[in-house]
């Protein structure tokens, strides 16, 4: 299967699985089987080079004070650390599997306080949190993730952080794959030959699926074994990221029939799929991030009087995470983060308007 698969990048390790600048993985048989250009394309190296050059040209006067070599060093360090997607446009954060995994991990680390406090939020409130990291994040994608959790409930119902996060992970990381799955599911419901599967275009995807299904079809679903045969063929030729076929088979082997959203729920709750993707910890460890806790404590200790004010506000507010630290413009050079930090107004009015 000539697709990008989950785990190509290791965000937690800060390095490429293959072709890293150190370690024996450079001699991987998979790496040696590819030509140079195939390897660069598979790892999206040119995507990052183009983005780095664009930033360099846009900020060449500022960067000239520090040097081009330092700029590229800082840029690719941020790529390895997964911080390069912060406050970037949506087209960039979804451009590569590594970008998507990095965004998922950033969202978890920034807003896990919501889960630690036991707060329940609506779909719109979660969308506001996503927009704090990506200002133009599309509402439609958030709605699709919420639908996995809420099923037939109203979209303004409350959701726990963990339920939304794992549903969002599946919907966001595998979005193109799920568009194709939705089309296959509807073909099966309408009685079309499952061996003649047409991959949908951007205009015939998942967002049209639910209105097209009758009530009886939603309740009955499709035969799981037949559904898997179609998905197996899809995974073999899909150019986007797909869940590991063996794990998809495991999910479908436990039932005789299932609905489309029942399938998405099973994917979002599957421990093996979460591990294969590698962006989020297990559900039991979701509220624990010692590295982030240590960093926050270090930052708080540097500001006199801030610890007491943060503690007081945490007791008075059900959503302390809604007041994020001030951030700089995503289109400024990385080494100017501190400079623009003072220029940002850090507005959070968008999320302060919703109360649970």
PDB file of C-alpha atoms in Angstrom, residues 159-356:
ATOM      1  CA  UNK A 159     -19.371  16.001  25.885  1.00  0.00           C
ATOM      2  CA  UNK A 160     -16.442  15.002  28.037  1.00  0.00           C
ATOM      3  CA  UNK A 161     -12.968  15.990  26.903  1.00  0.00           C
ATOM      4  CA  UNK A 162     -11.785  12.404  26.447  1.00  0.00           C
ATOM      5  CA  UNK A 163     -14.828  11.365  24.397  1.00  0.00           C
ATOM      6  CA  UNK A 164     -14.485  14.336  22.076  1.00  0.00           C
ATOM      7  CA  UNK A 165     -10.698  14.058  21.803  1.00  0.00           C
ATOM      8  CA  UNK A 166     -10.611  10.441  20.662  1.00  0.00           C
ATOM      9  CA  UNK A 167     -13.512  10.967  18.251  1.00  0.00           C
ATOM     10  CA  UNK A 168     -11.804  14.077  16.901  1.00  0.00           C
ATOM     11  CA  UNK A 169      -8.561  12.142  16.449  1.00  0.00           C
ATOM     12  CA  UNK A 170     -10.219   9.613  14.144  1.00  0.00           C
ATOM     13  CA  UNK A 171     -12.184  12.211  12.205  1.00  0.00           C
ATOM     14  CA  UNK A 172      -9.290  14.633  11.760  1.00  0.00           C
ATOM     15  CA  UNK A 173      -6.412  12.249  11.048  1.00  0.00           C
ATOM     16  CA  UNK A 174      -8.341   9.895   8.760  1.00  0.00           C
ATOM     17  CA  UNK A 175     -10.717  12.459   7.222  1.00  0.00           C
ATOM     18  CA  UNK A 176     -10.145  11.526   3.562  1.00  0.00           C
ATOM     19  CA  UNK A 177     -10.351   7.828   4.342  1.00  0.00           C
ATOM     20  CA  UNK A 178     -13.659   8.328   6.149  1.00  0.00           C
ATOM     21  CA  UNK A 179     -15.052  10.238   3.188  1.00  0.00           C
ATOM     22  CA  UNK A 180     -14.428   7.157   1.066  1.00  0.00           C
ATOM     23  CA  UNK A 181     -15.832   4.842   3.749  1.00  0.00           C
ATOM     24  CA  UNK A 182     -19.045   6.891   3.854  1.00  0.00           C
ATOM     25  CA  UNK A 183     -19.503   6.465   0.095  1.00  0.00           C
ATOM     26  CA  UNK A 184     -18.877   2.709   0.344  1.00  0.00           C
ATOM     27  CA  UNK A 185     -21.389   2.415   3.161  1.00  0.00           C
ATOM     28  CA  UNK A 186     -24.081   4.139   1.130  1.00  0.00           C
ATOM     29  CA  UNK A 187     -23.328   1.925  -1.875  1.00  0.00           C
ATOM     30  CA  UNK A 188     -23.864  -1.147   0.286  1.00  0.00           C
ATOM     31  CA  UNK A 189     -27.134   0.227   1.631  1.00  0.00           C
ATOM     32  CA  UNK A 190     -28.377   0.891  -1.885  1.00  0.00           C
ATOM     33  CA  UNK A 191     -27.445  -2.632  -3.023  1.00  0.00           C
ATOM     34  CA  UNK A 192     -24.628  -1.730  -5.381  1.00  0.00           C
ATOM     35  CA  UNK A 193     -21.886  -4.234  -6.182  1.00  0.00           C
ATOM     36  CA  UNK A 194     -19.328  -3.880  -3.351  1.00  0.00           C
ATOM     37  CA  UNK A 195     -16.521  -4.879  -5.707  1.00  0.00           C
ATOM     38  CA  UNK A 196     -17.103  -1.739  -7.772  1.00  0.00           C
ATOM     39  CA  UNK A 197     -16.231   0.970  -5.326  1.00  0.00           C
ATOM     40  CA  UNK A 198     -15.812   4.569  -6.453  1.00  0.00           C
ATOM     41  CA  UNK A 199     -13.668   6.804  -4.291  1.00  0.00           C
ATOM     42  CA  UNK A 200     -15.715   9.963  -3.701  1.00  0.00           C
ATOM     43  CA  UNK A 201     -14.715  13.441  -4.730  1.00  0.00           C
ATOM     44  CA  UNK A 202     -14.646  16.305  -2.274  1.00  0.00           C
ATOM     45  CA  UNK A 203     -18.298  17.044  -3.086  1.00  0.00           C
ATOM     46  CA  UNK A 204     -19.665  13.565  -2.317  1.00  0.00           C
ATOM     47  CA  UNK A 205     -18.241  12.779   1.057  1.00  0.00           C
ATOM     48  CA  UNK A 206     -19.206  12.094   4.583  1.00  0.00           C
ATOM     49  CA  UNK A 207     -21.174  15.287   5.178  1.00  0.00           C
ATOM     50  CA  UNK A 208     -23.871  14.077   2.738  1.00  0.00           C
ATOM     51  CA  UNK A 209     -24.052  10.645   4.222  1.00  0.00           C
ATOM     52  CA  UNK A 210     -26.364  11.088   7.175  1.00  0.00           C
ATOM     53  CA  UNK A 211     -29.230  12.907   5.409  1.00  0.00           C
ATOM     54  CA  UNK A 212     -29.241  10.262   2.639  1.00  0.00           C
ATOM     55  CA  UNK A 213     -29.845   7.377   5.049  1.00  0.00           C
ATOM     56  CA  UNK A 214     -33.349   6.351   6.019  1.00  0.00           C
ATOM     57  CA  UNK A 215     -34.263   5.554   9.597  1.00  0.00           C
ATOM     58  CA  UNK A 216     -34.503   1.814   8.944  1.00  0.00           C
ATOM     59  CA  UNK A 217     -31.103   1.788   7.243  1.00  0.00           C
ATOM     60  CA  UNK A 218     -29.493   3.599  10.178  1.00  0.00           C
ATOM     61  CA  UNK A 219     -30.849   1.024  12.583  1.00  0.00           C
ATOM     62  CA  UNK A 220     -30.031  -2.035  10.503  1.00  0.00           C
ATOM     63  CA  UNK A 221     -26.650  -1.106   9.070  1.00  0.00           C
ATOM     64  CA  UNK A 222     -24.697  -3.325   6.698  1.00  0.00           C
ATOM     65  CA  UNK A 223     -23.129  -6.756   6.880  1.00  0.00           C
ATOM     66  CA  UNK A 224     -19.763  -6.424   8.611  1.00  0.00           C
ATOM     67  CA  UNK A 225     -17.911  -9.048   6.564  1.00  0.00           C
ATOM     68  CA  UNK A 226     -18.967  -7.483   3.269  1.00  0.00           C
ATOM     69  CA  UNK A 227     -18.122  -4.047   4.602  1.00  0.00           C
ATOM     70  CA  UNK A 228     -14.624  -5.214   5.510  1.00  0.00           C
ATOM     71  CA  UNK A 229     -13.988  -6.638   2.028  1.00  0.00           C
ATOM     72  CA  UNK A 230     -14.670  -3.218   0.566  1.00  0.00           C
ATOM     73  CA  UNK A 231     -12.521  -1.437   3.145  1.00  0.00           C
ATOM     74  CA  UNK A 232      -9.657  -3.858   2.594  1.00  0.00           C
ATOM     75  CA  UNK A 233      -9.623  -2.960  -1.092  1.00  0.00           C
ATOM     76  CA  UNK A 234      -9.851   0.705  -0.196  1.00  0.00           C
ATOM     77  CA  UNK A 235      -6.835   0.541   2.127  1.00  0.00           C
ATOM     78  CA  UNK A 236      -4.776  -1.146  -0.572  1.00  0.00           C
ATOM     79  CA  UNK A 237      -5.156   1.752  -2.964  1.00  0.00           C
ATOM     80  CA  UNK A 238      -5.910   4.767  -0.788  1.00  0.00           C
ATOM     81  CA  UNK A 239      -3.306   7.507  -1.065  1.00  0.00           C
ATOM     82  CA  UNK A 240      -4.147   9.006   2.321  1.00  0.00           C
ATOM     83  CA  UNK A 241      -3.659   7.663   5.816  1.00  0.00           C
ATOM     84  CA  UNK A 242      -5.700   4.615   6.757  1.00  0.00           C
ATOM     85  CA  UNK A 243      -6.101   2.725  10.036  1.00  0.00           C
ATOM     86  CA  UNK A 244      -4.072  -0.515  10.043  1.00  0.00           C
ATOM     87  CA  UNK A 245      -6.150  -3.046   8.058  1.00  0.00           C
ATOM     88  CA  UNK A 246      -5.582  -5.762  10.672  1.00  0.00           C
ATOM     89  CA  UNK A 247      -7.145  -3.543  13.342  1.00  0.00           C
ATOM     90  CA  UNK A 248     -10.053  -2.616  11.079  1.00  0.00           C
ATOM     91  CA  UNK A 249     -10.659  -6.328  10.580  1.00  0.00           C
ATOM     92  CA  UNK A 250     -10.556  -6.828  14.342  1.00  0.00           C
ATOM     93  CA  UNK A 251     -13.176  -4.135  14.846  1.00  0.00           C
ATOM     94  CA  UNK A 252     -15.511  -5.598  12.231  1.00  0.00           C
ATOM     95  CA  UNK A 253     -15.030  -9.210  13.269  1.00  0.00           C
ATOM     96  CA  UNK A 254     -16.786  -8.580  16.583  1.00  0.00           C
ATOM     97  CA  UNK A 255     -20.178  -7.824  15.021  1.00  0.00           C
ATOM     98  CA  UNK A 256     -22.398  -9.186  12.275  1.00  0.00           C
ATOM     99  CA  UNK A 257     -23.894  -5.885  11.208  1.00  0.00           C
ATOM    100  CA  UNK A 258     -23.092  -2.276  12.008  1.00  0.00           C
ATOM    101  CA  UNK A 259     -23.953   1.281  11.069  1.00  0.00           C
ATOM    102  CA  UNK A 260     -21.561   3.870   9.707  1.00  0.00           C
ATOM    103  CA  UNK A 261     -21.413   5.845  12.921  1.00  0.00           C
ATOM    104  CA  UNK A 262     -21.195   2.639  14.914  1.00  0.00           C
ATOM    105  CA  UNK A 263     -18.038   1.882  12.936  1.00  0.00           C
ATOM    106  CA  UNK A 264     -16.592   5.329  13.729  1.00  0.00           C
ATOM    107  CA  UNK A 265     -17.343   4.912  17.426  1.00  0.00           C
ATOM    108  CA  UNK A 266     -15.563   1.548  17.432  1.00  0.00           C
ATOM    109  CA  UNK A 267     -12.514   3.096  15.728  1.00  0.00           C
ATOM    110  CA  UNK A 268     -12.372   5.969  18.202  1.00  0.00           C
ATOM    111  CA  UNK A 269     -12.463   3.624  21.197  1.00  0.00           C
ATOM    112  CA  UNK A 270      -9.999   1.053  19.863  1.00  0.00           C
ATOM    113  CA  UNK A 271      -6.827   0.976  21.941  1.00  0.00           C
ATOM    114  CA  UNK A 272      -4.693  -0.469  19.136  1.00  0.00           C
ATOM    115  CA  UNK A 273      -5.651   2.203  16.616  1.00  0.00           C
ATOM    116  CA  UNK A 274      -4.774   4.928  19.093  1.00  0.00           C
ATOM    117  CA  UNK A 275      -1.395   3.298  19.693  1.00  0.00           C
ATOM    118  CA  UNK A 276      -0.749   2.882  15.959  1.00  0.00           C
ATOM    119  CA  UNK A 277      -1.456   6.554  15.331  1.00  0.00           C
ATOM    120  CA  UNK A 278       0.879   7.520  18.173  1.00  0.00           C
ATOM    121  CA  UNK A 279      -0.307  11.085  18.800  1.00  0.00           C
ATOM    122  CA  UNK A 280      -2.221  10.628  22.069  1.00  0.00           C
ATOM    123  CA  UNK A 281      -1.569   8.598  25.211  1.00  0.00           C
ATOM    124  CA  UNK A 282      -3.869   5.822  26.354  1.00  0.00           C
ATOM    125  CA  UNK A 283      -7.156   6.965  27.829  1.00  0.00           C
ATOM    126  CA  UNK A 284      -6.003   6.090  31.324  1.00  0.00           C
ATOM    127  CA  UNK A 285      -3.012   8.428  30.967  1.00  0.00           C
ATOM    128  CA  UNK A 286      -4.842  11.198  29.173  1.00  0.00           C
ATOM    129  CA  UNK A 287      -4.794  13.602  32.112  1.00  0.00           C
ATOM    130  CA  UNK A 288      -1.122  13.033  32.925  1.00  0.00           C
ATOM    131  CA  UNK A 289       1.604  15.022  31.206  1.00  0.00           C
ATOM    132  CA  UNK A 290       4.539  15.417  33.646  1.00  0.00           C
ATOM    133  CA  UNK A 291       6.699  17.258  31.126  1.00  0.00           C
ATOM    134  CA  UNK A 292       4.039  19.900  30.524  1.00  0.00           C
ATOM    135  CA  UNK A 293       3.279  20.200  34.246  1.00  0.00           C
ATOM    136  CA  UNK A 294       6.937  20.756  35.000  1.00  0.00           C
ATOM    137  CA  UNK A 295       7.237  23.376  32.271  1.00  0.00           C
ATOM    138  CA  UNK A 296       4.147  25.230  33.511  1.00  0.00           C
ATOM    139  CA  UNK A 297       5.450  25.242  37.059  1.00  0.00           C
ATOM    140  CA  UNK A 298       8.755  26.626  35.838  1.00  0.00           C
ATOM    141  CA  UNK A 299       7.047  29.400  33.886  1.00  0.00           C
ATOM    142  CA  UNK A 300       4.729  30.298  36.751  1.00  0.00           C
ATOM    143  CA  UNK A 301       7.639  30.499  39.152  1.00  0.00           C
ATOM    144  CA  UNK A 302       9.254  33.147  36.948  1.00  0.00           C
ATOM    145  CA  UNK A 303       6.311  35.545  37.348  1.00  0.00           C
ATOM    146  CA  UNK A 304       5.917  36.907  40.919  1.00  0.00           C
ATOM    147  CA  UNK A 305       2.380  36.704  42.251  1.00  0.00           C
ATOM    148  CA  UNK A 306       1.051  34.755  39.280  1.00  0.00           C
ATOM    149  CA  UNK A 307       0.787  31.430  41.112  1.00  0.00           C
ATOM    150  CA  UNK A 308      -1.685  32.773  43.654  1.00  0.00           C
ATOM    151  CA  UNK A 309      -3.806  34.507  41.018  1.00  0.00           C
ATOM    152  CA  UNK A 310      -3.920  31.368  38.866  1.00  0.00           C
ATOM    153  CA  UNK A 311      -4.920  29.258  41.860  1.00  0.00           C
ATOM    154  CA  UNK A 312      -7.675  31.684  42.776  1.00  0.00           C
ATOM    155  CA  UNK A 313      -9.036  31.852  39.254  1.00  0.00           C
ATOM    156  CA  UNK A 314      -8.981  28.051  38.994  1.00  0.00           C
ATOM    157  CA  UNK A 315     -11.215  27.790  42.043  1.00  0.00           C
ATOM    158  CA  UNK A 316     -13.617  30.435  40.762  1.00  0.00           C
ATOM    159  CA  UNK A 317     -13.849  29.263  37.172  1.00  0.00           C
ATOM    160  CA  UNK A 318     -14.944  25.930  35.749  1.00  0.00           C
ATOM    161  CA  UNK A 319     -12.733  26.427  32.698  1.00  0.00           C
ATOM    162  CA  UNK A 320      -9.315  27.758  33.704  1.00  0.00           C
ATOM    163  CA  UNK A 321      -7.901  26.594  30.393  1.00  0.00           C
ATOM    164  CA  UNK A 322      -9.994  29.197  28.595  1.00  0.00           C
ATOM    165  CA  UNK A 323      -7.453  31.851  29.518  1.00  0.00           C
ATOM    166  CA  UNK A 324      -4.415  30.744  27.497  1.00  0.00           C
ATOM    167  CA  UNK A 325      -0.979  32.337  27.655  1.00  0.00           C
ATOM    168  CA  UNK A 326      -0.260  35.157  25.260  1.00  0.00           C
ATOM    169  CA  UNK A 327       0.982  33.938  21.911  1.00  0.00           C
ATOM    170  CA  UNK A 328       2.740  35.512  18.975  1.00  0.00           C
ATOM    171  CA  UNK A 329       1.773  35.656  15.356  1.00  0.00           C
ATOM    172  CA  UNK A 330       2.222  32.309  13.567  1.00  0.00           C
ATOM    173  CA  UNK A 331       3.720  33.986  10.542  1.00  0.00           C
ATOM    174  CA  UNK A 332       6.616  35.623  12.360  1.00  0.00           C
ATOM    175  CA  UNK A 333      10.060  33.995  12.490  1.00  0.00           C
ATOM    176  CA  UNK A 334      10.430  31.391  15.201  1.00  0.00           C
ATOM    177  CA  UNK A 335      13.270  33.219  16.925  1.00  0.00           C
ATOM    178  CA  UNK A 336      11.058  36.318  17.289  1.00  0.00           C
ATOM    179  CA  UNK A 337       8.529  34.539  19.465  1.00  0.00           C
ATOM    180  CA  UNK A 338       9.409  36.560  22.550  1.00  0.00           C
ATOM    181  CA  UNK A 339       9.216  39.829  20.685  1.00  0.00           C
ATOM    182  CA  UNK A 340       5.720  39.298  19.331  1.00  0.00           C
ATOM    183  CA  UNK A 341       4.654  37.771  22.632  1.00  0.00           C
ATOM    184  CA  UNK A 342       4.442  41.231  24.088  1.00  0.00           C
ATOM    185  CA  UNK A 343       2.526  42.533  21.086  1.00  0.00           C
ATOM    186  CA  UNK A 344      -0.335  40.014  21.163  1.00  0.00           C
ATOM    187  CA  UNK A 345      -3.487  40.929  23.037  1.00  0.00           C
ATOM    188  CA  UNK A 346      -4.174  37.260  23.917  1.00  0.00           C
ATOM    189  CA  UNK A 347      -7.917  37.727  23.418  1.00  0.00           C
ATOM    190  CA  UNK A 348     -10.131  34.819  24.458  1.00  0.00           C
ATOM    191  CA  UNK A 349     -13.508  36.464  24.133  1.00  0.00           C
ATOM    192  CA  UNK A 350     -14.597  33.759  21.722  1.00  0.00           C
ATOM    193  CA  UNK A 351     -14.620  31.012  24.309  1.00  0.00           C
ATOM    194  CA  UNK A 352     -15.567  33.166  27.281  1.00  0.00           C
ATOM    195  CA  UNK A 353     -19.028  33.658  25.857  1.00  0.00           C
ATOM    196  CA  UNK A 354     -20.043  30.019  26.327  1.00  0.00           C
ATOM    197  CA  UNK A 355     -20.645  28.639  29.772  1.00  0.00           C
ATOM    198  CA  UNK A 356     -21.445  25.071  30.647  1.00  0.00           C
TER     199      UNK A 356
END
